[in-house]
Tab-separated table of C-alpha atoms and ligand atoms in Angstrom:
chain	number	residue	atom	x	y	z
A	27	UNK	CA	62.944	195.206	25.903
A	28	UNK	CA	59.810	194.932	28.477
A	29	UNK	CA	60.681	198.366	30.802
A	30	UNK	CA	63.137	200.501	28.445
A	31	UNK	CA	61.473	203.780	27.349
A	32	UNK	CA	60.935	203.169	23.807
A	33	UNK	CA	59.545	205.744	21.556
A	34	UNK	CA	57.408	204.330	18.187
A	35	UNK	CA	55.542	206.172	15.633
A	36	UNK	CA	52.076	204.630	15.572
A	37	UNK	CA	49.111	205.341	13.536
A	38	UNK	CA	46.591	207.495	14.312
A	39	UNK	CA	44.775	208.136	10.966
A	40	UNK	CA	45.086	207.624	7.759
A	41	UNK	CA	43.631	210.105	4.556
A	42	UNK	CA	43.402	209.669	0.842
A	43	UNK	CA	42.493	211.862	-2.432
A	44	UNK	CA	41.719	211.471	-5.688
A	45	UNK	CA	41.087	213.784	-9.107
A	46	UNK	CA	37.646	214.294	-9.653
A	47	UNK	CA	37.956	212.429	-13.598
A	48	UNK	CA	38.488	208.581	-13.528
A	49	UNK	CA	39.504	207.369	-16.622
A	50	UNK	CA	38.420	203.953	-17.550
A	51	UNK	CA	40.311	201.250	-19.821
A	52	UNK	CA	37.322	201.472	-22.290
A	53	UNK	CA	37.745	205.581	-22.694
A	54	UNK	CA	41.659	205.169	-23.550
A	55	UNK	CA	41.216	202.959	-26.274
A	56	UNK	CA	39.540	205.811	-28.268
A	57	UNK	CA	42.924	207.749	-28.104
A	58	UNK	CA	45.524	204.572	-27.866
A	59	UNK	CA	45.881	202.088	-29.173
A	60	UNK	CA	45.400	199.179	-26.650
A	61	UNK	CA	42.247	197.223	-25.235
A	62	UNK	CA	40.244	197.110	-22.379
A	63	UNK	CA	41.140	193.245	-22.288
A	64	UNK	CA	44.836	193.311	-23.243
A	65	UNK	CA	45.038	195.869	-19.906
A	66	UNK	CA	42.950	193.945	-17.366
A	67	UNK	CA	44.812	190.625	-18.601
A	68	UNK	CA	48.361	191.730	-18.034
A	69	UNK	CA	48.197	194.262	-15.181
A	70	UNK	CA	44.847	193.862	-13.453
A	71	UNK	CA	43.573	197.768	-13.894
A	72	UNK	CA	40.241	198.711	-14.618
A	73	UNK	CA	40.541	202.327	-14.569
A	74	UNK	CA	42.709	204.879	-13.433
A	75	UNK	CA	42.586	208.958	-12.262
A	76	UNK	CA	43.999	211.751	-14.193
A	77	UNK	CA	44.025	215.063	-12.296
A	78	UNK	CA	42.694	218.343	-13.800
A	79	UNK	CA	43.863	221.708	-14.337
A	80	UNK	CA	42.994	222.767	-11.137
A	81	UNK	CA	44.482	219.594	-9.389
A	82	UNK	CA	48.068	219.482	-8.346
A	83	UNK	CA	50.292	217.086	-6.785
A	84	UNK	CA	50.076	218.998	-3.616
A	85	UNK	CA	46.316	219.902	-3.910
A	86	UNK	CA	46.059	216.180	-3.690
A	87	UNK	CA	48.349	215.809	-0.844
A	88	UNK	CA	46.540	218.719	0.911
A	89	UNK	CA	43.038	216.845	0.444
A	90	UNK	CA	44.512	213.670	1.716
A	91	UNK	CA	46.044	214.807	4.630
A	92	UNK	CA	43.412	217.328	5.606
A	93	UNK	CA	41.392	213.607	5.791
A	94	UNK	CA	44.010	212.008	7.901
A	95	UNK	CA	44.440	214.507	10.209
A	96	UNK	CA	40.557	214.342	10.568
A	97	UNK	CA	40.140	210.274	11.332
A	98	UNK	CA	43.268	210.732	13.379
A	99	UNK	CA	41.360	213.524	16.174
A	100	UNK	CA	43.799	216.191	15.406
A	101	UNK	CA	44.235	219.882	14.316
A	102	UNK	CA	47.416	220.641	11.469
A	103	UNK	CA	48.566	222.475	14.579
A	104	UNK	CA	49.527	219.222	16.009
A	105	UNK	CA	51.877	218.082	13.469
A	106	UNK	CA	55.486	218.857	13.710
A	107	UNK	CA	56.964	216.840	10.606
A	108	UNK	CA	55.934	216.808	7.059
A	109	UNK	CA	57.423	214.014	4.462
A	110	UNK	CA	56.310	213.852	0.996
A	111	UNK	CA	57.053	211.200	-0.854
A	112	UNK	CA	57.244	212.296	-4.422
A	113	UNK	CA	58.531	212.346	-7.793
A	114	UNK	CA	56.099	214.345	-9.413
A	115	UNK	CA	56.412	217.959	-7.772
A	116	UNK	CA	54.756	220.991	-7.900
A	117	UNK	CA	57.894	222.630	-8.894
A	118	UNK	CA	61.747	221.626	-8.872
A	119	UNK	CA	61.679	223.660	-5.732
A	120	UNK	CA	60.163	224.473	-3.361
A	121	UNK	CA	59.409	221.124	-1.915
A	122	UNK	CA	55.741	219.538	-2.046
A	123	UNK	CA	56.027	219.004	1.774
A	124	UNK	CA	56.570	222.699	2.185
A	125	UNK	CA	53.568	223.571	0.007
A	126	UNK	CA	51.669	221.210	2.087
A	127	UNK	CA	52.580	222.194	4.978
A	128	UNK	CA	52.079	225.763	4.278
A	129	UNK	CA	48.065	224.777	2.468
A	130	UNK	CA	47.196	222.956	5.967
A	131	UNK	CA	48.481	226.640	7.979
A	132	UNK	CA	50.992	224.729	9.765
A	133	UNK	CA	53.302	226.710	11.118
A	134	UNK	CA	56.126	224.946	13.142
A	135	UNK	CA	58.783	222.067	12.660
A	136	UNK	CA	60.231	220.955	9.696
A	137	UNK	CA	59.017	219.542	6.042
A	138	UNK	CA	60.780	217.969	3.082
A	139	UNK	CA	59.913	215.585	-0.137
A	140	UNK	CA	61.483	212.654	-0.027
A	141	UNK	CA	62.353	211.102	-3.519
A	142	UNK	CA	62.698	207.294	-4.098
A	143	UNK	CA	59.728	206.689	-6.977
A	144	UNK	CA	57.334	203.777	-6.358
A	145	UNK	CA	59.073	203.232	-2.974
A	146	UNK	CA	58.268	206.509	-1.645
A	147	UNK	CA	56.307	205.717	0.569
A	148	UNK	CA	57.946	202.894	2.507
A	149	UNK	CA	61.215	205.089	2.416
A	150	UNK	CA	59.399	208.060	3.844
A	151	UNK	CA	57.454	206.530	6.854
A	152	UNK	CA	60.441	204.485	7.411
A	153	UNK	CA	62.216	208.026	7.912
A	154	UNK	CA	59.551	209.662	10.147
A	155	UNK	CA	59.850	206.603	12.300
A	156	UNK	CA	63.557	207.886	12.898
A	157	UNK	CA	62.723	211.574	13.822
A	158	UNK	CA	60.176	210.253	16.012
A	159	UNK	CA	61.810	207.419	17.528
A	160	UNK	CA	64.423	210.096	18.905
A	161	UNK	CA	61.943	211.975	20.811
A	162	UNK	CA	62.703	215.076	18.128
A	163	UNK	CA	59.363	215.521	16.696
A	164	UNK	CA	56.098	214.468	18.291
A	165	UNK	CA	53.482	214.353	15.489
A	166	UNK	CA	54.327	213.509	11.365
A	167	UNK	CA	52.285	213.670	8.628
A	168	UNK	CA	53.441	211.371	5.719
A	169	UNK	CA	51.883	211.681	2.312
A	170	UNK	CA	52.320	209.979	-0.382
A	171	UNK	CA	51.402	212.199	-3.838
A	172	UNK	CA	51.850	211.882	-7.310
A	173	UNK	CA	50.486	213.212	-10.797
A	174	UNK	CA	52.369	210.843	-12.967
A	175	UNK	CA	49.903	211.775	-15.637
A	176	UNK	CA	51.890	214.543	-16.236
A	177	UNK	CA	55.386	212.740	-17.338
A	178	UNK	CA	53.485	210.513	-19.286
A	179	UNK	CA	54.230	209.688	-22.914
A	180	UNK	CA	50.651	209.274	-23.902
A	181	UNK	CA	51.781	208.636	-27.633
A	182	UNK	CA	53.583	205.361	-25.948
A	183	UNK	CA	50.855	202.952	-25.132
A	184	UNK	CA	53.850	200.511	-23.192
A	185	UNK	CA	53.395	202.896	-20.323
A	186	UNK	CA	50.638	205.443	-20.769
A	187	UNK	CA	48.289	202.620	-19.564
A	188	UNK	CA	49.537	201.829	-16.556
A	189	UNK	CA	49.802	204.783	-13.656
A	190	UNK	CA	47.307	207.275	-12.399
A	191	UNK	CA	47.197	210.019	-9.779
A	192	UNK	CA	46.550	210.097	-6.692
A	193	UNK	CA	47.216	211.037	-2.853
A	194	UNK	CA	47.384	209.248	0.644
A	195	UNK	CA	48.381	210.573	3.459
A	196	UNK	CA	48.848	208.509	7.270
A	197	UNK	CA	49.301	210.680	10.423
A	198	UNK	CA	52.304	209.189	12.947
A	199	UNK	CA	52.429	209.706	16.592
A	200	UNK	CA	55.313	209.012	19.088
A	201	UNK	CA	54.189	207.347	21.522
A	202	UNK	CA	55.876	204.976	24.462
A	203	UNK	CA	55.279	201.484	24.060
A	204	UNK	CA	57.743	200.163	26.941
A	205	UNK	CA	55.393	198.485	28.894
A	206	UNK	CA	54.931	195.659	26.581
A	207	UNK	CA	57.332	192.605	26.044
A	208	UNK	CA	59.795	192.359	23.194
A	209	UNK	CA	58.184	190.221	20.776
A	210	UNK	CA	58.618	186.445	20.972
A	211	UNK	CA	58.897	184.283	17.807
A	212	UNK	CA	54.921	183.737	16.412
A	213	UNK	CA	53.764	186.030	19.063
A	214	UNK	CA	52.119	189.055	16.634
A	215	UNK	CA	49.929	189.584	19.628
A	216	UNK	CA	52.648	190.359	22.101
A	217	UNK	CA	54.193	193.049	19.751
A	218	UNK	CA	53.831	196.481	20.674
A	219	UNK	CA	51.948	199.436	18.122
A	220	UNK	CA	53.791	201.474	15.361
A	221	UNK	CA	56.426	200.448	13.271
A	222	UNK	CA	57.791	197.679	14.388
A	223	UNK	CA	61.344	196.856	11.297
A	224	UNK	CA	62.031	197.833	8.284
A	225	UNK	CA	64.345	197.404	5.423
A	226	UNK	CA	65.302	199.580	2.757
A	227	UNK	CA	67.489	199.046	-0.228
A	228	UNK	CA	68.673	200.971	-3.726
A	229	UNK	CA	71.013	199.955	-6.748
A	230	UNK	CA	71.505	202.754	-8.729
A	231	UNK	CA	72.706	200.680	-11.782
A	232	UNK	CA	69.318	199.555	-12.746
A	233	UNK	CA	68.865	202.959	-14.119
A	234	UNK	CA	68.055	202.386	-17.735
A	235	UNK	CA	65.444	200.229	-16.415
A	236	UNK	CA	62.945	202.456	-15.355
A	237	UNK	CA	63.788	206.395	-15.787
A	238	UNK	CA	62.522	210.061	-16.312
A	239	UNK	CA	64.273	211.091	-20.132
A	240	UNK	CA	64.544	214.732	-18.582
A	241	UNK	CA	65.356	216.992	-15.597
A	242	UNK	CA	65.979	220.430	-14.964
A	243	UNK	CA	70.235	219.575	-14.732
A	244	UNK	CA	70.248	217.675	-17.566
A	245	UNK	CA	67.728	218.572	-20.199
A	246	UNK	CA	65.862	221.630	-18.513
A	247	UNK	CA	62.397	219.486	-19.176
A	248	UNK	CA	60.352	217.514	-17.062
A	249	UNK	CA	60.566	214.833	-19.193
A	250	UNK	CA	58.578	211.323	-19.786
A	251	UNK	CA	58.684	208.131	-18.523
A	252	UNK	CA	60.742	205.229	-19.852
A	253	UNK	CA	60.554	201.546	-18.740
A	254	UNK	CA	61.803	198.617	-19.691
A	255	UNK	CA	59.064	196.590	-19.145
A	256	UNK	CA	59.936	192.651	-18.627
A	257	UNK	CA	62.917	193.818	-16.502
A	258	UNK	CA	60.800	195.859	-13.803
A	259	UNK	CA	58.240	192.976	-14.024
A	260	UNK	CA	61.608	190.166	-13.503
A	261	UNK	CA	62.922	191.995	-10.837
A	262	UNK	CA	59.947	193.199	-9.028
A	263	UNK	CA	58.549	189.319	-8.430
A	264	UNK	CA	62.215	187.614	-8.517
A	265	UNK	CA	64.532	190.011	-5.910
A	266	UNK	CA	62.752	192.030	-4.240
A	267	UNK	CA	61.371	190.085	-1.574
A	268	UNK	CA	64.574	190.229	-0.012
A	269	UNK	CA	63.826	192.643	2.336
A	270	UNK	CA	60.572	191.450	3.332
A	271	UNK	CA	62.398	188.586	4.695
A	272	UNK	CA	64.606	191.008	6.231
A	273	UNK	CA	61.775	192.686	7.495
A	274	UNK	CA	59.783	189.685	8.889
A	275	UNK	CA	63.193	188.372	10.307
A	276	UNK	CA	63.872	192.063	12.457
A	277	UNK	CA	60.587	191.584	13.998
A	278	UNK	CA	60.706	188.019	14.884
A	279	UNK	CA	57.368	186.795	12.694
A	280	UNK	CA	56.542	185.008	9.825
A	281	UNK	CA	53.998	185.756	6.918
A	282	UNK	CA	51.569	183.781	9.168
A	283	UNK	CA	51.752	186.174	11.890
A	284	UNK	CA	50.300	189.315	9.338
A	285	UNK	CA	46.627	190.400	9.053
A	286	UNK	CA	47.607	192.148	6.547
A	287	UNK	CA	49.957	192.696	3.279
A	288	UNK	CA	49.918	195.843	1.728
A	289	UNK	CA	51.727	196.318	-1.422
A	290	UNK	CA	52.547	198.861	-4.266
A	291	UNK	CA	49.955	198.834	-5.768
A	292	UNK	CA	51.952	198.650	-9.631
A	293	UNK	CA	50.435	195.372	-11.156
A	294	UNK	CA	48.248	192.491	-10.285
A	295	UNK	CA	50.640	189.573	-11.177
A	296	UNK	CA	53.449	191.444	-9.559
A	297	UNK	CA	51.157	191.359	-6.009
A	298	UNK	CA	49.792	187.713	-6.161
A	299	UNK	CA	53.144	186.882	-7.040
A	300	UNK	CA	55.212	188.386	-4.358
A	301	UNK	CA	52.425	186.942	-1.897
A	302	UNK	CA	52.214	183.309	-3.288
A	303	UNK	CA	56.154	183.513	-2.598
A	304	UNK	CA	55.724	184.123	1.200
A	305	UNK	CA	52.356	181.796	1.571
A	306	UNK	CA	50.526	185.348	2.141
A	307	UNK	CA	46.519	184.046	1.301
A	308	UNK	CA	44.769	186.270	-1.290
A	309	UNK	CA	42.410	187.118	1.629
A	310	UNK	CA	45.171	188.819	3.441
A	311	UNK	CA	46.405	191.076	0.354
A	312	UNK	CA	44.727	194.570	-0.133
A	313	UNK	CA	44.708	195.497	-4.061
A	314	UNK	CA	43.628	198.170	-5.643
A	315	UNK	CA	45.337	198.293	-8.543
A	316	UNK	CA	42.138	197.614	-10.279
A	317	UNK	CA	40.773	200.986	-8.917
A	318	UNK	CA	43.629	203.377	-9.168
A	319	UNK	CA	45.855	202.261	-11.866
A	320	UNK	CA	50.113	202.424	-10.416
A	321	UNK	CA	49.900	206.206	-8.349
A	322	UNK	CA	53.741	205.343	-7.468
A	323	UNK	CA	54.792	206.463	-4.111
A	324	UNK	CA	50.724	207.503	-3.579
A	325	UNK	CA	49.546	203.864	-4.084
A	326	UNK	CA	50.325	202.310	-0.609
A	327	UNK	CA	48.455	205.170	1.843
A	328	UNK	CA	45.652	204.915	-1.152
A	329	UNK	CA	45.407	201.273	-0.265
A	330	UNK	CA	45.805	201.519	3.522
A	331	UNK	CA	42.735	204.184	3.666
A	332	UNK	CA	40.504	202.051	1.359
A	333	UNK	CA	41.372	199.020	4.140
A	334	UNK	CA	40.717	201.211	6.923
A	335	UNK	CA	37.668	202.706	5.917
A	336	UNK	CA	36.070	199.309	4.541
A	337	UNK	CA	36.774	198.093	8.659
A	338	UNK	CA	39.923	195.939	7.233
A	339	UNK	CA	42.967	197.159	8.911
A	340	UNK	CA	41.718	197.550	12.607
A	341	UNK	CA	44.197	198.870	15.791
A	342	UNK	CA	45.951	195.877	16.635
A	343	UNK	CA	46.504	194.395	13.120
A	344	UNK	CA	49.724	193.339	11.726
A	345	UNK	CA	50.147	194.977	8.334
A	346	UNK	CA	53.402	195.024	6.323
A	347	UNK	CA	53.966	197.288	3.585
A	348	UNK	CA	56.554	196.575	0.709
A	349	UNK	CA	57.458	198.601	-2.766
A	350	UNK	CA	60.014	198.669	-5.546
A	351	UNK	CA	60.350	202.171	-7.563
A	352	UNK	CA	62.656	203.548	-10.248
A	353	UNK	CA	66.398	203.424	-9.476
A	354	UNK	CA	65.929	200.616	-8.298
A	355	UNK	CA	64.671	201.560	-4.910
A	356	UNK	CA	63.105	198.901	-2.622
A	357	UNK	CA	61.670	198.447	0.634
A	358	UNK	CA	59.401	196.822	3.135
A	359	UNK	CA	57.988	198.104	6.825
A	360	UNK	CA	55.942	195.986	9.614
A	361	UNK	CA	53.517	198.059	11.397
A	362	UNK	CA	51.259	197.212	14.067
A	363	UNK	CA	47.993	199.174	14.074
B	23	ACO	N1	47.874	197.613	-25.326
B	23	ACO	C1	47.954	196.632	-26.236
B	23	ACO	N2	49.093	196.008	-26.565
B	23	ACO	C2	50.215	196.416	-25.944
B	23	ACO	C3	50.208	197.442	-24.986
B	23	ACO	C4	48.986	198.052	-24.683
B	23	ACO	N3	48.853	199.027	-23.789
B	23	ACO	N4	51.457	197.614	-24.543
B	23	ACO	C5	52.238	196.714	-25.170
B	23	ACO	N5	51.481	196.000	-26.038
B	23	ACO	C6	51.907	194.939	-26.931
B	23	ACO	C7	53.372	195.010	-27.279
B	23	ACO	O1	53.582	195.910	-28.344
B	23	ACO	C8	53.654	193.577	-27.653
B	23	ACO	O2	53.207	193.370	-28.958
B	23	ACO	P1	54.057	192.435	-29.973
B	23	ACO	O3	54.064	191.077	-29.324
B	23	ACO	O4	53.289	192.516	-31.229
B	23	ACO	O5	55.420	193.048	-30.026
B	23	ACO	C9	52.760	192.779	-26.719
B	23	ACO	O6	51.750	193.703	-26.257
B	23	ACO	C10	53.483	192.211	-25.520
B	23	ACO	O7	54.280	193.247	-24.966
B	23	ACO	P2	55.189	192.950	-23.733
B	23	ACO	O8	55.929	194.197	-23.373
B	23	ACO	O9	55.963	191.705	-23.998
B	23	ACO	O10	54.084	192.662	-22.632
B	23	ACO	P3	54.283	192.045	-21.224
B	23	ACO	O11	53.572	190.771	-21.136
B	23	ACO	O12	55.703	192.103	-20.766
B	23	ACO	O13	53.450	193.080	-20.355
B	23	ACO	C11	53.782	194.922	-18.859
B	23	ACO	C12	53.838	194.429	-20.315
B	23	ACO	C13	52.337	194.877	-18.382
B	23	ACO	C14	54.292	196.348	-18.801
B	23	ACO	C15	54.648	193.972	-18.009
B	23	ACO	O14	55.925	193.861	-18.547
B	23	ACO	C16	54.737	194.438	-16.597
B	23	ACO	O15	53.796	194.305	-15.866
B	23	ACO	N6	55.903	194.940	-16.171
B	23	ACO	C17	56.063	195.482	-14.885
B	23	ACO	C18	56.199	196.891	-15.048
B	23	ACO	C19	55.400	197.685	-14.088
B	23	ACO	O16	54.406	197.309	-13.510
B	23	ACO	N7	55.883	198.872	-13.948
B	23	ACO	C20	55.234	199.832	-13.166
B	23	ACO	C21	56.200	200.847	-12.834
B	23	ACO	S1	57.428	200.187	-11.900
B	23	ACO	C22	56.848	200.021	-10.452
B	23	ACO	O17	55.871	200.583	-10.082
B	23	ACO	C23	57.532	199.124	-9.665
């Protein structure tokens, strides 16, 4: 709508963290019983990290966004939102954000965890995008943070191999983009910064699925993950791609149009498969699965700061984002650099 004030959050920097300890494939088989070979053959990863004593989910968060806020030219005084896409807390309360926000000294505006497992992320800057669309907040911080080391069964080599922890964190600005043209079908150029659609989705009945055995309502524990393996995997490559199409569709583009498609980063086959099913070339796809194991809701920002610091994802680019997580949760986001 060339002329109409339009507010959009776009990217100014993007931050990542990880535990000092990686842990490769080769060190778990001395405690489980698995292979280096049976890993990298199913789900692509090569090692993983596993935070420390001293490292938290918001310590992680902290050293992410403290990086972000950095690459992006700005002060924590700047920011005025704080989401935290999490399902590994600190505590049951307060939220992560708030811990956050208070370890970066910022002082103003509002912050809050968002919950929605491996789809975190996409839910959460999907959700600044609103506050900052309205002209409410100016300046959001969205981190993505998880220690899913600690809900791990590590008796239950089905799952213990697959996640690691992690932070990323991506700093969001409004800013007004009216002056440029509403997009025109196969015109990524055209297209104006920030996030341009996106498309979220849940199903609560694929609980069983993919789960947390405790809670504080229910059991009073944290509790350890449970997954249903082949399901996640059917699902993941088979339905979820939904609302990419949804996603491409809103912004009038095809998969041709992107620079680049950033996934969760959960499993290798999952990735190439959801890419081969749009015509999305290998070149195009960021993975790091092989590097940092599934970090959940931490795995896309991970993977966007790895593409931005190698000189990858470069203002102007046409990146879209897409996760499934626990519940089933789903979702997919366009952004233009
Ligand atoms: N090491 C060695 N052997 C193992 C391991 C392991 N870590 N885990 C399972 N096995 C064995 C099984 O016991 C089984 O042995 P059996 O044939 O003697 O019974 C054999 O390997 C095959 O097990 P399957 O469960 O059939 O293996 P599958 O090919 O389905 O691969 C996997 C398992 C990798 C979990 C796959 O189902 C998958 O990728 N699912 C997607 C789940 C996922 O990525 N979830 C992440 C969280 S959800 C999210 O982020 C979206």
């Amino acid at each position: 709508m060339s002329g109409v004030s339009r507010l959009r959050a776009v990217v100014k920097g993007v931050g990542s963290a990880l535990p000092k300890r990686c842990v490769t494939n080769k060190e778990l088989e001395s405690t489980v019983d698995t292979s280096d070979e049976w890993i990298v053959q199913r789900t692509g990863i090569r090692q993983r990290y596993i935070a420390g004593d001293d490292e938290t989910t918001s310590t992680l968060g902290i050293a992410a966004a403290r990086v972000a806020l950095d690459r992006a030219g700005l002060t924590p005084d700047d920011i005025d939102l704080v989401v935290c896409a999490t399902s590994t807390p600190d505590y049951t309360f307060p939220s992560t954000a708030t811990m956050i926000q208070a370890g970066l000294g910022i002082t103003k505006g509002v912050a809050f965890d968002l919950q929605a497992v491996c789809a975190g992320f996409v839910f959460a800057v999907t959700t600044a995008e609103k506050f900052l669309a309205s002209g409410s907040h100016k300046r959001a911080l969205v981190i993505g943070a998880e220690t899913f080391s600690r809900i791990l069964d590590w008796e239950d080599r089905t799952t213990c191999v697959l996640f690691g922890d992690g932070a990323g964190a991506i700093v969001l600005e409004a800013q007004d983009q009216s002056e440029l043209a509403q997009p025109e079908q196969g015109q990524g150029d055209n297209l104006p910064r920030g996030l341009l659609a996106s498309c979220l989705r849940s199903d609560g009945k694929h609980r069983a699925k993919l789960f947390v055995d405790g809670g504080p309502s229910t059991t009073k524990t944290v509790g350890f993950l449970r997954m249903e393996g082949k399901e996640v995997f059917k699902f993941a490559v088979g339905q979820v791609t939904d609302v990419m199409a949804e996603t491409f569709a809103a912004c009038g583009i095809t998969a041709k149009d992107l620079d680049w498609f950033v996934p969760h980063q959960a499993n290798r086959r999952i990735i190439d498969a959801s890419a081969q099913k749009f015509g999305i070339p290998p070149e195009k796809v960021v993975t790091t699965v092989q590097d940092h194991g599934n970090t959940s809701a931490a795995s896309i920002p991970l993977a966007l700061a790895v593409a931005c610091e190698d000189g990858r994802i470069k203002p102007g680019d046409l990146v879209m984002i897409e996760a499934i997580g626990g519940g089933f949760t789903w979702g997919a986001a366009i952004l233009r650099w």
